[in-house]
Amino acid sequence: MPQVIGIPRETAAGEKRVATVPEVVEKLIKLGFQVKVEAGAGDAANFGDEVYRTAGAEIVSGAAALWAQSDIVFKVRGPSADEVKLLREGGTLISFIWPAQNPDLMQQLAARKATVLAIDALPRVLSRAQKMDALTSQAGVAGYRAVIEAANAFGRFFNGQITAAGKVPPAKVFIAGAGVAGLAAIGTAAGLGAIVRANDTRAEVADQVVSLGGEFVKVDYEEEGSGGGGYAKVMSEGFQQAQREMYAKQAREVDIIITTALIPGKPAPRLITAEMVQSMKPGSVIVDMAAEQGGNCELTEPGKAVVKHGVTIIGYTDLVSRLAKQSSTLYATNLFRLSEELCKTKDGVINVNMEDDAIRGLTVIKDGAITWPAPPIKMAAPPPKPAAVALPPAQKGHGHGGGGAPASATRTAITFGFAALLFVLIGIGAPSAFLAHFTVFVLACFVGYMVVWNVTPALHTPLMSVTNAISSIIAIGALVQIAPPLSEGMTRPEALIQGLAGLGIVLTAVNMFGGFAVTQRMLAMFRK
């Protein structure tokens, strides 16, 4: 029997997202599942019951009936105490859980003998887990929305303008933390025309900041800030003091500050003090994306937008829900990718394989037994470097009184000697003009070889322009050789030269026109 996936309405205050969307319902049904959706579950995200019904889902009235009929429950927020009681004993729950912050919830779910997969516990170090990474997809939405909220509260344009009424300078935006949310905010603010600066404890993100149009502001203190799983780590007191000095300087200069600094399982670090807020220009804006975990700004009030010292401090905890349709679609896709991993047989029955590193990391409770935290993932060891191959001993020459050259060098010398002998034999019977042309030909071959084969493979496509230029030179030389008219008194070498020149013109023409045709086709790939 295929299992039933239930989609209840979210009960957390201000939560507008829904755990799946109609287009994903169709995909879940193709995996063999039955899908039931609580009436009105998608209303806040602009997904009506009729759209779900058209996609193949069954609409169930009432939360109690929905939970009772579901083998697997997809949720966004962790369940409340009342919802835990509705969960079928031995059922499966897939949701954000945050096990480190919610030990009581873990105990309640374990008492129901449930199997719980916490989407926030996904091992992000696994490359194949990226398609299931809901933290990343939701953080990107939050970073975008943070800039939109800042623009709404800011009293000026983001981009600089020169108008008949005067010059408007561009807004200066500082973003603390260049994780997924921070990078999304950098790209959005830069796209709106602002001057964007950013900082992160991880030095390796500097290139990403620059690539999105921002300027990386470095702390004048050397310390590596990378932690496990792609997160930052808690820095030393010396680094934090230097960081506060840098933040104080930025606060005096910029118009908007967006803070994104969070470390899983720990309160949000305090980066912006009351003194820094007071030093900001009147009309400035702070968007504290860490408000739900206490806030990066000392004056943040979670869930509210307040004005203090003339600065608007936005501490909304529902930034993702403010783009409910987009964030629900992304989250639903993440859960569908997880469902594919759980149901590889496509028979509508999940298999929680604890031997799979990604599934093991997600599974915080298995059949009522708490399995969190997961053991560290054993990363594959890098392949051993190949052992150095010992060079064969040099062969001793005969009659030279000492060591001889290696075999390869000997072959090279023989080859060049044979070529020189052949050149001498040709020169004896050939006219003097031929030797001059032949010398140029040999040099051209050598130069062409060095030009083509010493170019990096990544540049082989641009090299087509160079080869066309070389072909043009060859064509010109061939035209010079073929220009004199054929005559009855022409010697055999002269006739051969003209024949070769004609053949050269044909071949270079094919190369040039073919090169231009291929280049045109490649350029067409980049045109909309």
XYZ file of N, CA, C and O in Angstrom, residues 425-507:
332
model
N 70.605 16.957 -49.194
C 70.389 16.274 -50.473
C 69.417 17.050 -51.361
O 69.595 17.136 -52.582
N 68.357 17.614 -50.716
C 67.405 18.410 -51.495
C 68.077 19.668 -52.024
O 67.891 20.078 -53.181
N 68.931 20.285 -51.196
C 69.576 21.530 -51.583
C 70.561 21.375 -52.721
O 70.788 22.312 -53.494
N 71.139 20.180 -52.863
C 72.115 19.972 -53.933
C 71.467 20.090 -55.302
O 72.011 20.708 -56.227
N 70.259 19.492 -55.433
C 69.635 19.478 -56.749
C 68.602 20.562 -56.958
O 68.090 20.720 -58.073
N 68.248 21.307 -55.945
C 67.185 22.310 -56.065
C 67.766 23.668 -56.415
O 68.917 23.963 -56.099
N 66.968 24.532 -57.061
C 67.431 25.896 -57.344
C 67.603 26.692 -56.058
O 67.000 26.377 -55.029
N 68.416 27.744 -56.142
C 68.707 28.536 -54.937
C 67.458 29.181 -54.356
O 67.319 29.327 -53.137
N 66.476 29.572 -55.207
C 65.251 30.213 -54.700
C 64.441 29.239 -53.835
O 63.781 29.624 -52.859
N 64.533 27.946 -54.194
C 63.773 26.956 -53.441
C 64.255 26.876 -51.992
O 63.457 26.745 -51.069
N 65.584 26.960 -51.810
C 66.122 26.869 -50.457
C 65.607 28.002 -49.574
O 65.301 27.807 -48.397
N 65.509 29.201 -50.150
C 64.987 30.337 -49.370
C 63.543 30.099 -48.967
O 63.149 30.295 -47.804
N 62.730 29.621 -49.940
C 61.317 29.340 -49.628
C 61.180 28.193 -48.624
O 60.349 28.232 -47.711
N 62.019 27.190 -48.790
C 61.935 26.031 -47.903
C 62.317 26.401 -46.473
O 61.722 25.926 -45.506
N 63.315 27.250 -46.355
C 63.717 27.713 -45.012
C 62.574 28.457 -44.325
O 62.278 28.239 -43.149
N 61.900 29.347 -45.070
C 60.750 30.067 -44.510
C 59.639 29.093 -44.123
O 58.994 29.215 -43.078
N 59.437 28.064 -44.958
C 58.401 27.078 -44.682
C 58.675 26.331 -43.374
O 57.786 26.153 -42.540
N 59.923 25.902 -43.197
C 60.287 25.177 -41.969
C 60.095 26.062 -40.742
O 59.549 25.646 -39.709
N 60.543 27.302 -40.840
C 60.376 28.227 -39.715
C 58.902 28.472 -39.425
O 58.487 28.567 -38.261
N 58.086 28.595 -40.472
C 56.644 28.808 -40.277
C 56.013 27.617 -39.567
O 55.160 27.778 -38.679
N 56.437 26.399 -39.969
C 55.915 25.201 -39.297
C 56.285 25.199 -37.814
O 55.461 24.881 -36.950
N 57.532 25.573 -37.514
C 57.979 25.588 -36.125
C 57.203 26.620 -35.297
O 56.727 26.336 -34.203
N 57.066 27.837 -35.859
C 56.338 28.892 -35.147
C 54.869 28.491 -34.943
O 54.288 28.671 -33.871
N 54.254 27.927 -36.009
C 52.865 27.501 -35.875
C 52.688 26.445 -34.812
O 51.731 26.473 -34.023
N 53.620 25.500 -34.751
C 53.552 24.450 -33.722
C 53.623 25.059 -32.324
O 52.838 24.717 -31.440
N 54.569 25.964 -32.131
C 54.730 26.572 -30.808
C 53.515 27.400 -30.427
O 53.104 27.439 -29.272
N 52.913 28.097 -31.386
C 51.738 28.934 -31.102
C 50.550 28.081 -30.692
O 49.858 28.343 -29.710
N 50.297 27.003 -31.454
C 49.087 26.209 -31.232
C 49.199 25.311 -30.007
O 48.342 25.303 -29.125
N 50.279 24.553 -29.895
C 50.356 23.515 -28.861
C 50.754 24.040 -27.501
O 50.639 23.310 -26.508
N 51.257 25.257 -27.406
C 51.594 25.812 -26.097
C 50.479 26.667 -25.517
O 50.679 27.356 -24.523
N 49.301 26.643 -26.119
C 48.156 27.403 -25.610
C 47.341 26.514 -24.676
O 47.147 25.328 -24.936
N 46.872 27.103 -23.559
C 46.026 26.376 -22.617
C 44.776 25.858 -23.323
O 44.179 26.577 -24.124
N 44.347 24.607 -23.031
C 43.143 24.069 -23.697
C 41.919 24.957 -23.555
O 41.082 25.005 -24.447
N 41.816 25.694 -22.424
C 40.649 26.561 -22.228
C 40.589 27.682 -23.258
O 39.529 28.272 -23.479
N 41.733 27.979 -23.894
C 41.766 29.082 -24.859
C 41.725 28.594 -26.296
O 41.950 29.369 -27.222
N 41.431 27.314 -26.497
C 41.449 26.795 -27.860
C 40.382 27.444 -28.738
O 40.552 27.589 -29.937
N 39.246 27.801 -28.161
C 38.211 28.447 -28.972
C 38.646 29.842 -29.418
O 38.574 30.165 -30.608
N 39.149 30.714 -28.498
C 39.668 32.003 -28.975
C 40.821 31.828 -29.962
O 41.077 32.700 -30.793
N 41.533 30.700 -29.872
C 42.661 30.479 -30.759
C 42.235 30.398 -32.215
O 43.050 30.573 -33.125
N 40.947 30.143 -32.476
C 40.472 30.067 -33.857
C 40.747 31.371 -34.588
O 41.027 31.374 -35.798
N 40.667 32.490 -33.889
C 40.972 33.779 -34.530
C 42.437 33.828 -34.962
O 42.778 34.326 -36.034
N 43.323 33.278 -34.108
C 44.745 33.267 -34.438
C 45.002 32.365 -35.639
O 45.764 32.706 -36.550
N 44.367 31.195 -35.647
C 44.574 30.276 -36.768
C 44.057 30.878 -38.071
O 44.635 30.661 -39.138
N 42.968 31.631 -38.004
C 42.474 32.301 -39.214
C 43.489 33.329 -39.716
O 43.688 33.495 -40.921
N 44.125 34.021 -38.771
C 45.132 35.000 -39.164
C 46.325 34.307 -39.828
O 46.858 34.760 -40.857
N 46.767 33.178 -39.253
C 47.877 32.424 -39.849
C 47.487 31.910 -41.232
O 48.271 31.958 -42.191
N 46.242 31.412 -41.334
C 45.777 30.929 -42.631
C 45.770 32.045 -43.665
O 46.068 31.831 -44.851
N 45.426 33.251 -43.235
C 45.418 34.391 -44.163
C 46.815 34.665 -44.692
O 47.008 34.944 -45.887
N 47.820 34.560 -43.813
C 49.202 34.779 -44.256
C 49.610 33.706 -45.268
O 50.257 33.984 -46.288
N 49.214 32.463 -44.970
C 49.534 31.367 -45.904
C 48.869 31.617 -47.250
O 49.472 31.405 -48.319
N 47.612 32.084 -47.213
C 46.892 32.341 -48.456
C 47.585 33.427 -49.273
O 47.716 33.325 -50.499
N 48.064 34.466 -48.582
C 48.748 35.550 -49.291
C 50.033 35.025 -49.939
O 50.348 35.314 -51.109
N 50.793 34.211 -49.165
C 52.017 33.644 -49.730
C 51.733 32.759 -50.928
O 52.475 32.776 -51.931
N 50.643 31.975 -50.838
C 50.291 31.096 -51.963
C 49.884 31.900 -53.182
O 50.217 31.530 -54.326
N 49.178 33.003 -52.967
C 48.781 33.848 -54.096
C 50.004 34.448 -54.794
O 50.048 34.590 -56.022
N 51.013 34.809 -54.005
C 52.238 35.357 -54.587
C 52.920 34.318 -55.472
O 53.425 34.620 -56.568
N 52.903 33.058 -54.998
C 53.560 31.992 -55.766
C 52.794 31.622 -57.040
O 53.387 31.219 -58.043
N 51.473 31.741 -56.977
C 50.672 31.293 -58.123
C 50.434 32.415 -59.121
O 49.901 32.195 -60.211
N 50.844 33.637 -58.766
C 50.542 34.796 -59.609
C 51.117 34.714 -61.016
O 50.416 34.999 -61.987
N 52.386 34.303 -61.232
C 52.906 34.267 -62.611
C 52.107 33.298 -63.464
O 51.775 32.198 -63.004
N 51.767 33.653 -64.705
C 50.976 32.750 -65.553
C 51.775 31.532 -65.950
O 53.005 31.563 -66.042
N 51.041 30.432 -66.150
C 51.690 29.205 -66.610
C 52.232 29.431 -68.015
O 51.593 30.085 -68.853
N 53.384 28.907 -68.312
C 53.990 29.037 -69.653
C 54.553 27.701 -70.076
O 54.843 26.847 -69.248
N 54.693 27.581 -71.382
C 55.173 26.302 -71.890
C 56.627 26.052 -71.474
O 57.061 24.913 -71.334
N 57.373 27.138 -71.280
C 58.772 26.964 -70.932
C 59.025 26.804 -69.446
O 60.170 26.855 -69.008
N 57.987 26.617 -68.637
C 58.130 26.532 -67.186
C 58.798 25.205 -66.813
O 58.483 24.160 -67.362
N 59.747 25.318 -65.887
C 60.427 24.107 -65.429
C 59.508 23.299 -64.531
O 58.516 23.794 -63.994
N 59.882 22.035 -64.335
C 59.041 21.157 -63.510
C 58.947 21.644 -62.056
O 57.856 21.642 -61.479
N 60.044 22.090 -61.402
C 59.910 22.607 -60.030
C 58.959 23.792 -59.931
O 58.192 23.908 -58.983
N 59.012 24.702 -60.928
C 58.121 25.861 -60.885
C 56.664 25.440 -61.008
O 55.773 25.975 -60.328
N 56.388 24.442 -61.861
C 55.015 23.942 -61.988
C 54.558 23.298 -60.686
O 53.400 23.437 -60.261
N 55.490 22.577 -60.034
C 55.139 21.947 -58.751
C 54.827 22.991 -57.690
O 53.875 22.853 -56.918
N 55.626 24.064 -57.672
C 55.392 25.145 -56.692
C 54.017 25.772 -56.894
O 53.259 26.008 -55.955
N 53.673 26.047 -58.159
C 52.361 26.649 -58.425
C 51.232 25.691 -58.069
O 50.186 26.098 -57.585
N 51.446 24.396 -58.336
C 50.409 23.417 -57.962
C 50.196 23.363 -56.463
O 49.059 23.340 -55.967
N 51.315 23.364 -55.725
C 51.208 23.360 -54.253
C 50.576 24.657 -53.748
O 49.821 24.664 -52.778
N 50.888 25.778 -54.378
C 50.297 27.060 -53.975
C 48.783 27.048 -54.178
O 48.020 27.532 -53.347
N 48.353 26.468 -55.315
C 46.907 26.376 -55.547
C 46.225 25.516 -54.504
O 45.144 25.846 -53.992
N 46.868 24.370 -54.187
C 46.311 23.499 -53.141
C 46.273 24.214 -51.797
O 45.312 24.089 -51.028
N 47.322 25.012 -51.516
C 47.360 25.766 -50.257
C 46.226 26.768 -50.171
O 45.625 26.966 -49.100
N 45.903 27.414 -51.273
C 44.801 28.384 -51.283
C 43.479 27.687 -50.973
O 42.650 28.180 -50.193
N 43.279 26.532 -51.573
C 42.030 25.786 -51.329
C 41.901 25.395 -49.857
O 40.867 25.604 -49.218
N 42.974 24.831 -49.304
C 42.913 24.356 -47.910
C 42.747 25.507 -46.923
O 41.978 25.421 -45.962
